[in-house]
Amino acid sequence: MIDGDQVVHELVLPAPAEQVFDMFTDPRQLVRWIGISADLQPRPGGRFRFEVLPGQFCEGQYVIVERPARLVFTWGWTDPGFGLPPGTSRVEVTLTRAGDDARQTRLRLVHTGLAGDLGLLHDDGWSRFLARLAGAAAGEEPAAYPAGHPQERLTELRERHAGEDSQQAGGSRGH
């Protein structure tokens, strides 16, 4: 969900918080659901960098590392075409027990600092990759890895969003 300059996602995962936390901080675990390689130093000030597609990197630093409940890291793209340099946006992940079952974790991800179309791209990306995280957390083979260059996906999302806006505007005229 896009809310102003932030993207918010919540879901319940079939795994304890410690396991989910490791899926964000252990390079081998991270690339099970997002990225094809990762260089992670999960400590405040440590590097957060992973390759989404060949030659396309997300990069930032860990700000807060509180195992197993909370992670905050900065985020951006090394490709200047995205207009979001490394470290210019922020991702906060909170993990809490889902109800009485310690084997289920409620994940809340809030990605801030995403003005304009960057919210569209990251909302779509987090939707796809968090679905893969859910599969990996369940011990299943995650859904197919999203294909296509992020810039191409952004163009598709802009076109779809513009079409939805014009349909909404057209539908409200007659009422």
C-alpha positions as a printed Julia matrix, in Angstrom:
175×3 Matrix{Float64}:
   0.0     0.0     0.0
   1.26    3.47   -0.86
   0.68    6.15    1.77
   2.19    9.5     0.75
   5.93    9.01    0.33
   5.94    5.62    2.01
   5.1     2.04    1.12
   3.64   -0.17    3.85
   3.23   -3.94    3.78
   2.03   -6.29    6.51
   1.78  -10.06    6.44
   1.9   -13.08    8.71
   4.68  -15.55    8.02
   4.69  -19.22    9.05
   8.03  -19.0    10.87
   9.37  -17.74   14.2
  10.68  -14.16   14.36
  14.3   -15.31   14.71
  14.08  -17.2    11.41
  12.42  -14.28    9.61
  15.02  -11.87   11.02
  17.8   -14.09    9.64
  16.14  -13.96    6.22
  16.98  -10.23    6.2
  20.5   -10.45    7.68
  22.09  -13.68    6.41
  23.19  -13.37    2.75
  22.33  -17.01    1.98
  18.85  -16.55    3.46
  18.26  -13.17    1.78
  18.95  -14.48   -1.73
  16.37  -17.23   -1.23
  13.69  -14.54   -1.66
  15.29  -11.32   -2.96
  18.44  -10.78   -4.96
  20.94  -12.98   -6.72
  23.91  -12.09   -4.51
  24.28  -10.17   -1.26
  26.93   -8.44    0.83
  25.47   -7.86    4.29
  27.08   -6.59    7.49
  24.11   -6.66    9.91
  25.3    -4.19   12.54
  24.63   -0.46   12.89
  26.7     1.26   10.19
  27.27   -2.05    8.37
  26.79   -2.46    4.64
  23.5    -3.55    3.11
  23.95   -4.39   -0.59
  22.36   -6.93   -2.85
  22.1    -7.49   -6.58
  18.47   -7.58   -7.7
  19.25   -8.43  -11.33
  22.63   -8.66  -13.06
  24.21   -5.22  -12.66
  21.28   -3.74  -10.66
  22.16   -3.18   -7.0
  20.22   -1.92   -3.98
  22.54   -0.47   -1.4
  22.52    1.24    1.98
  23.53    0.75    5.6
  22.02   -0.94    8.6
  20.87    1.7    11.09
  19.2    -0.42   13.8
  19.69   -4.15   14.31
  17.63   -5.52   17.23
  17.38   -9.27   16.8
  14.73  -10.66   16.49
  12.27   -7.76   16.57
  13.45   -4.82   14.46
  15.68   -3.85   11.56
  16.16   -0.45   10.0
  18.35    0.11    6.98
  18.83    2.78    4.36
  18.12    1.93    0.74
  18.79    3.17   -2.76
  19.92    2.06   -6.2
  23.42    2.28   -7.62
  21.89    2.97  -11.05
  21.42    6.78  -11.19
  18.48    6.31  -13.57
  16.24    5.49  -10.62
  16.73    8.88   -8.97
  17.17    7.16   -5.59
  20.89    7.05   -4.73
  22.11    4.51   -2.16
  21.08    5.39    1.35
  18.44    8.0     0.48
  15.34    6.07    1.54
  14.73    4.01    4.66
  13.22    0.58    5.32
  11.96   -0.42    8.76
  11.01   -4.03    9.43
   9.29   -4.96   12.68
   8.61   -8.55   13.66
   6.12   -9.55   16.33
   4.48  -12.79   17.35
   1.23  -13.4    15.47
  -1.27  -14.15   18.22
  -0.33  -16.91   20.66
   1.69  -18.93   18.16
   5.45  -18.34   18.45
   5.83  -20.19   15.14
   4.06  -17.37   13.28
   5.4   -13.86   12.84
   3.66  -10.65   11.86
   5.96   -8.65    9.61
   5.41   -4.94    9.08
   7.62   -3.26    6.49
   7.58    0.51    6.06
   9.71    1.98    3.27
   9.9     5.8     3.49
  11.4     8.5     1.29
   9.79    7.3    -1.95
   8.44   10.34   -3.75
   6.38   10.09   -6.94
   6.74    7.02   -9.11
   9.31    5.49   -6.79
   6.41    4.52   -4.52
   4.78    2.62   -7.4
   7.96    0.72   -8.21
   8.77   -0.2    -4.63
   5.17   -1.11   -3.7
   5.12   -3.51   -6.64
   8.57   -4.84   -5.83
   7.86   -5.41   -2.15
   4.57   -7.16   -3.04
   6.4    -9.58   -5.3
   9.38  -10.2    -3.05
   7.43  -10.49    0.2
   5.32  -13.19   -1.49
   8.61  -14.99   -2.19
   9.65  -14.45    1.44
   6.39  -16.07    2.6
   7.11  -19.13    0.45
  10.68  -19.39    1.68
   9.56  -18.97    5.31
   7.1   -21.83    4.81
   9.92  -24.06    3.53
   8.48  -24.02    0.02
  10.09  -23.11   -3.25
   9.39  -19.37   -3.6
   7.3   -18.09   -6.52
   9.15  -17.36   -9.74
  11.73  -14.61   -9.47
  10.4   -11.36  -10.98
  11.81  -10.95  -14.46
  12.53   -7.78  -16.36
  14.53   -4.69  -15.65
  13.12   -2.47  -12.86
  13.04    0.55  -15.21
  10.85   -1.42  -17.65
   8.56   -2.43  -14.79
   8.29    1.2   -13.71
   7.16    2.18  -17.22
   4.45   -0.52  -17.1
   3.32    0.62  -13.65
   3.15    4.27  -14.75
   0.99    3.33  -17.74
  -1.32    1.17  -15.62
  -1.58    3.85  -12.92
  -2.37    6.54  -15.52
  -5.09    4.3   -16.99
  -6.62    3.71  -13.56
  -6.59    7.45  -12.83
  -8.36    8.27  -16.09
 -10.98    5.54  -15.5
 -11.66    6.9   -12.01
 -11.95   10.45  -13.34
 -14.27    9.32  -16.14
 -16.42    7.28  -13.76
 -16.92   10.16  -11.36
 -18.1    12.65  -14.01
 -21.52   11.11  -14.47
 -22.4    10.96  -10.78
